[in-house]
Structures are given as C-alpha cells and as structure tokens.
Amino acid sequence: MASPLAVGSAVGSSGAVFQRPKESVVRRKRICTNRSRRVVRATAANGTVAPVTLNDDVNFYQVRAVIRPWRLDNVVRSLNIIGIGGLTTYDVQGAGVQAGAVERYAGTEFGEKGKLVKKTCVEVVVCRDQVQEVVDVIIEAAQTGEIGDGKIFLYPVADVVRIRTGEVGADAERMVGGRSDMRGT
C-alpha cells in the first residue's frame, strides 16, 4: 500500500517523491485566495455597474467596444435581437490589465506573454436614448468576469449623413427593420 504524501510533496514522472520548496506552496495559496474574490457582473436586470454619462447636447454617440475575439458572435447576435444591425468590426491588438497574458479558447491561443493581445473592436453609432441599452447588451454578451474582457468607449458624434440618399441626422441613422421599427416609433 502506498504511503500518503506529505503536504508540499509531489510525485515526479519517474515515480520518485520529492519535496516542493515551501515558497511555492505559499505562492499557490496566495493565488487561490486572489481568485476567490467576488466578481461583480453586470446583467440585463441591473444594467451596467453605473449608468453611462451622456451629454444632453449630443444626439448621436459612437459606442466602441474592444472585446475578446471569440465573444464577437455573441455580441453581434445580441445587438441584432434588440434591432441594432448596423455595426463595424475589425481586429485590433493592445495591452492593458491583461498585460499580454496568454488566453486559450477552442484550441486557439490569443496573446503571448509580453506581447500585444489580440482583440476585436465593435463600433456602433446610435441615438443618445439607445446608448445605455447598447452598452448593457454588449456587457451581457461579452463579459466572462475575468481580466481581459475589454472596454467600451463612448464618443460623441456631431451628425450622421447617409451617402446614398443624402439624409441627415436621425433619418440617416435609422435602419429599416431596426430598433425603431421593432418598437413602432
């Protein structure tokens, strides 16, 4: 019968028992303690952690979300459900709190330690009254609760012009079959 292992010991690939240095045991405990912190998650029920601040003099905002590449389909699908169909996406690279940590999803590695992390940028231009809902939907669809989920930036837009028709303002921003049509306004 095999003897029980002492705390801080391990079995190597050859079957030999060896003692781990005490600092690695202490370090492992500290890491586990840090991971047990309560994560504040925003949900559709409670919205963002705090309402976004908007200027009453601005009619349109560009919502720019930098998200994990593998969350893009969730974000696009969620925006389509609320009637936001016009958007732009592109791949970006950067560094933030995640600091180049390697992330793995579906067998693909995103990022390399010490290098820029691959993210996806989603841009949507909406009327002021749609901004909070769009931000909440993006958070709900993109959030994992871990470092590296991304950020959302809000930019005021002076005006919107539809190239095809020359329409300006709300008429140019509105899409047939979009959010306004869904709500009957």
Short mmCIF file of C-alpha atoms in Angstrom, two decimals:
data_model
loop_
_atom_site.label_atom_id
_atom_site.label_comp_id
_atom_site.label_asym_id
_atom_site.label_seq_id
_atom_site.Cartn_x
_atom_site.Cartn_y
_atom_site.Cartn_z
CA MET A 1 0.00 0.00 0.00
CA ALA A 2 1.34 3.39 -0.97
CA SER A 3 2.20 5.81 1.83
CA PRO A 4 0.31 9.12 1.95
CA LEU A 5 2.20 12.13 0.65
CA ALA A 6 3.14 14.94 2.98
CA VAL A 7 1.79 18.42 2.32
CA GLY A 8 4.09 20.15 -0.14
CA SER A 9 5.39 16.91 -1.66
CA ALA A 10 4.67 15.57 -5.12
CA VAL A 11 5.35 12.56 -7.29
CA GLY A 12 7.62 13.09 -10.29
CA SER A 13 7.20 11.44 -13.69
CA SER A 14 9.62 8.68 -12.64
CA GLY A 15 7.50 7.89 -9.55
CA ALA A 16 10.00 9.42 -7.10
CA VAL A 17 8.56 11.54 -4.27
CA PHE A 18 10.16 14.95 -3.87
CA GLN A 19 9.59 17.96 -1.64
CA ARG A 20 8.45 21.21 -3.19
CA PRO A 21 10.04 24.36 -1.84
CA LYS A 22 7.85 25.97 0.82
CA GLU A 23 7.57 29.27 -1.08
CA SER A 24 5.77 27.52 -3.97
CA VAL A 25 3.15 26.22 -1.53
CA VAL A 26 2.70 29.70 -0.07
CA ARG A 27 2.53 31.23 -3.55
CA ARG A 28 -0.14 28.71 -4.62
CA LYS A 29 -2.28 29.58 -1.58
CA ARG A 30 -1.98 33.30 -2.33
CA ILE A 31 -3.04 32.76 -5.95
CA CYS A 32 -6.08 30.74 -4.88
CA THR A 33 -7.05 33.47 -2.41
CA ASN A 34 -6.85 36.11 -5.14
CA ARG A 35 -9.05 34.02 -7.45
CA SER A 36 -11.74 33.70 -4.82
CA ARG A 37 -12.52 37.45 -4.95
CA ARG A 38 -16.16 38.17 -5.70
CA VAL A 39 -16.64 39.22 -9.32
CA VAL A 40 -19.20 41.96 -9.92
CA ARG A 41 -21.06 41.03 -13.08
CA ALA A 42 -23.47 43.32 -14.87
CA THR A 43 -26.69 41.71 -16.05
CA ALA A 44 -29.67 42.83 -18.08
CA ALA A 45 -31.60 43.08 -14.80
CA ASN A 46 -29.25 45.56 -13.13
CA GLY A 47 -27.62 47.21 -16.16
CA THR A 48 -24.04 48.40 -16.08
CA VAL A 49 -22.28 48.80 -12.76
CA ALA A 50 -23.10 52.53 -13.06
CA PRO A 51 -25.21 54.33 -15.69
CA VAL A 52 -23.18 55.86 -18.51
CA THR A 53 -22.74 59.63 -18.52
CA LEU A 54 -24.12 61.31 -21.63
CA ASN A 55 -24.20 64.93 -22.78
CA ASP A 56 -27.76 66.20 -23.42
CA ASP A 57 -26.46 68.41 -26.26
CA VAL A 58 -25.22 65.40 -28.26
CA ASN A 59 -27.79 63.49 -30.36
CA PHE A 60 -25.59 60.58 -31.50
CA TYR A 61 -22.84 58.51 -29.92
CA GLN A 62 -20.36 56.03 -31.29
CA VAL A 63 -20.13 53.02 -28.98
CA ARG A 64 -16.73 51.35 -29.44
CA ALA A 65 -16.25 48.05 -27.65
CA VAL A 66 -12.89 46.26 -27.51
CA ILE A 67 -13.76 42.63 -26.73
CA ARG A 68 -12.35 39.10 -26.79
CA PRO A 69 -12.37 37.80 -30.41
CA TRP A 70 -14.33 34.67 -29.52
CA ARG A 71 -17.17 36.76 -27.97
CA LEU A 72 -17.89 38.63 -31.23
CA ASP A 73 -20.68 36.29 -32.41
CA ASN A 74 -22.49 36.67 -29.06
CA VAL A 75 -22.25 40.46 -29.24
CA VAL A 76 -23.46 40.70 -32.86
CA ARG A 77 -26.34 38.28 -32.18
CA SER A 78 -27.39 40.18 -29.05
CA LEU A 79 -27.29 43.54 -30.83
CA ASN A 80 -29.39 42.12 -33.68
CA ILE A 81 -32.00 40.90 -31.18
CA ILE A 82 -32.57 44.47 -29.96
CA GLY A 83 -32.66 45.80 -33.53
CA ILE A 84 -29.10 47.13 -33.88
CA GLY A 85 -27.98 45.78 -37.24
CA GLY A 86 -25.57 48.43 -38.46
CA LEU A 87 -22.12 47.93 -37.00
CA THR A 88 -18.46 47.72 -37.92
CA THR A 89 -15.94 45.20 -36.61
CA TYR A 90 -12.19 44.86 -37.02
CA ASP A 91 -9.26 43.13 -35.35
CA VAL A 92 -7.01 45.12 -33.03
CA GLN A 93 -4.05 44.45 -30.74
CA GLY A 94 -3.19 46.10 -27.47
CA ALA A 95 -2.12 45.80 -23.86
CA GLY A 96 -3.99 46.66 -20.70
CA VAL A 97 -4.58 44.99 -17.36
CA GLN A 98 -4.31 41.59 -19.06
CA ALA A 99 -0.68 42.56 -19.85
CA GLY A 100 -0.12 40.07 -22.63
CA ALA A 101 -1.27 37.00 -20.70
CA VAL A 102 -1.99 34.01 -22.92
CA GLU A 103 -5.67 33.16 -23.29
CA ARG A 104 -6.90 29.89 -24.82
CA TYR A 105 -10.30 29.22 -26.30
CA ALA A 106 -11.44 26.39 -28.59
CA GLY A 107 -7.87 25.27 -29.19
CA THR A 108 -6.65 28.70 -30.29
CA GLU A 109 -4.20 30.81 -28.30
CA PHE A 110 -4.84 34.54 -28.07
CA GLY A 111 -1.83 36.58 -26.99
CA GLU A 112 1.68 35.69 -25.97
CA LYS A 113 3.31 36.71 -22.71
CA GLY A 114 4.98 40.09 -23.09
CA LYS A 115 3.33 40.82 -26.44
CA LEU A 116 0.20 42.60 -27.54
CA VAL A 117 -3.08 40.75 -27.06
CA LYS A 118 -5.44 40.20 -29.99
CA LYS A 119 -8.91 41.70 -29.50
CA THR A 120 -11.84 42.63 -31.72
CA CYS A 121 -13.32 46.10 -31.94
CA VAL A 122 -17.07 46.58 -32.48
CA GLU A 123 -18.37 50.05 -33.41
CA VAL A 124 -22.00 51.16 -33.45
CA VAL A 125 -23.42 54.67 -33.92
CA VAL A 126 -26.76 55.14 -32.15
CA CYS A 127 -29.09 57.86 -30.90
CA ARG A 128 -28.50 59.10 -27.36
CA ASP A 129 -31.55 57.25 -26.00
CA GLN A 130 -30.17 53.90 -27.27
CA VAL A 131 -26.69 54.18 -25.77
CA GLN A 132 -27.41 52.70 -22.31
CA GLU A 133 -29.25 49.70 -23.75
CA VAL A 134 -26.48 49.03 -26.30
CA VAL A 135 -23.80 49.24 -23.59
CA ASP A 136 -25.77 46.86 -21.34
CA VAL A 137 -26.28 44.37 -24.18
CA ILE A 138 -22.59 44.40 -25.11
CA ILE A 139 -21.58 43.84 -21.48
CA GLU A 140 -24.04 40.97 -21.09
CA ALA A 141 -22.83 39.30 -24.32
CA ALA A 142 -19.07 39.87 -23.93
CA GLN A 143 -18.47 39.54 -20.20
CA THR A 144 -16.75 36.48 -18.74
CA GLY A 145 -15.91 38.09 -15.39
CA GLU A 146 -12.16 37.69 -15.92
CA ILE A 147 -9.39 40.17 -16.63
CA GLY A 148 -9.21 40.86 -20.36
CA ASP A 149 -12.96 41.15 -21.08
CA GLY A 150 -12.28 44.53 -22.69
CA LYS A 151 -13.58 48.08 -22.52
CA ILE A 152 -16.37 50.18 -24.00
CA PHE A 153 -15.72 53.76 -25.10
CA LEU A 154 -18.38 56.36 -25.92
CA TYR A 155 -17.64 59.13 -28.43
CA PRO A 156 -19.99 62.00 -29.28
CA VAL A 157 -20.88 62.16 -32.97
CA ALA A 158 -21.73 65.58 -34.43
CA ASP A 159 -24.06 64.27 -37.13
CA VAL A 160 -24.83 61.30 -39.36
CA VAL A 161 -25.16 61.51 -43.16
CA ARG A 162 -26.38 58.63 -45.34
CA ILE A 163 -24.28 58.71 -48.52
CA ARG A 164 -26.83 57.00 -50.79
CA THR A 165 -29.74 59.41 -50.12
CA GLY A 166 -28.09 62.42 -48.52
CA GLU A 167 -30.33 62.08 -45.44
CA VAL A 168 -29.00 63.74 -42.31
CA GLY A 169 -29.47 63.17 -38.57
CA ALA A 170 -32.00 60.66 -37.19
CA ASP A 171 -33.30 59.85 -40.69
CA ALA A 172 -29.80 58.80 -41.76
CA GLU A 173 -29.14 56.82 -38.57
CA ARG A 174 -32.42 54.89 -38.73
CA MET A 175 -32.37 51.48 -40.42
CA VAL A 176 -35.41 49.79 -41.95
CA GLY A 177 -36.27 46.84 -39.73
CA GLY A 178 -34.07 48.23 -36.97
CA ARG A 179 -34.77 49.14 -33.36
CA SER A 180 -37.19 51.97 -34.21
CA ASP A 181 -39.32 49.67 -36.37
CA MET A 182 -39.29 46.95 -33.72
CA ARG A 183 -40.65 49.38 -31.13
CA GLY A 184 -43.11 51.02 -33.51
CA THR A 185 -41.62 54.54 -33.14
#
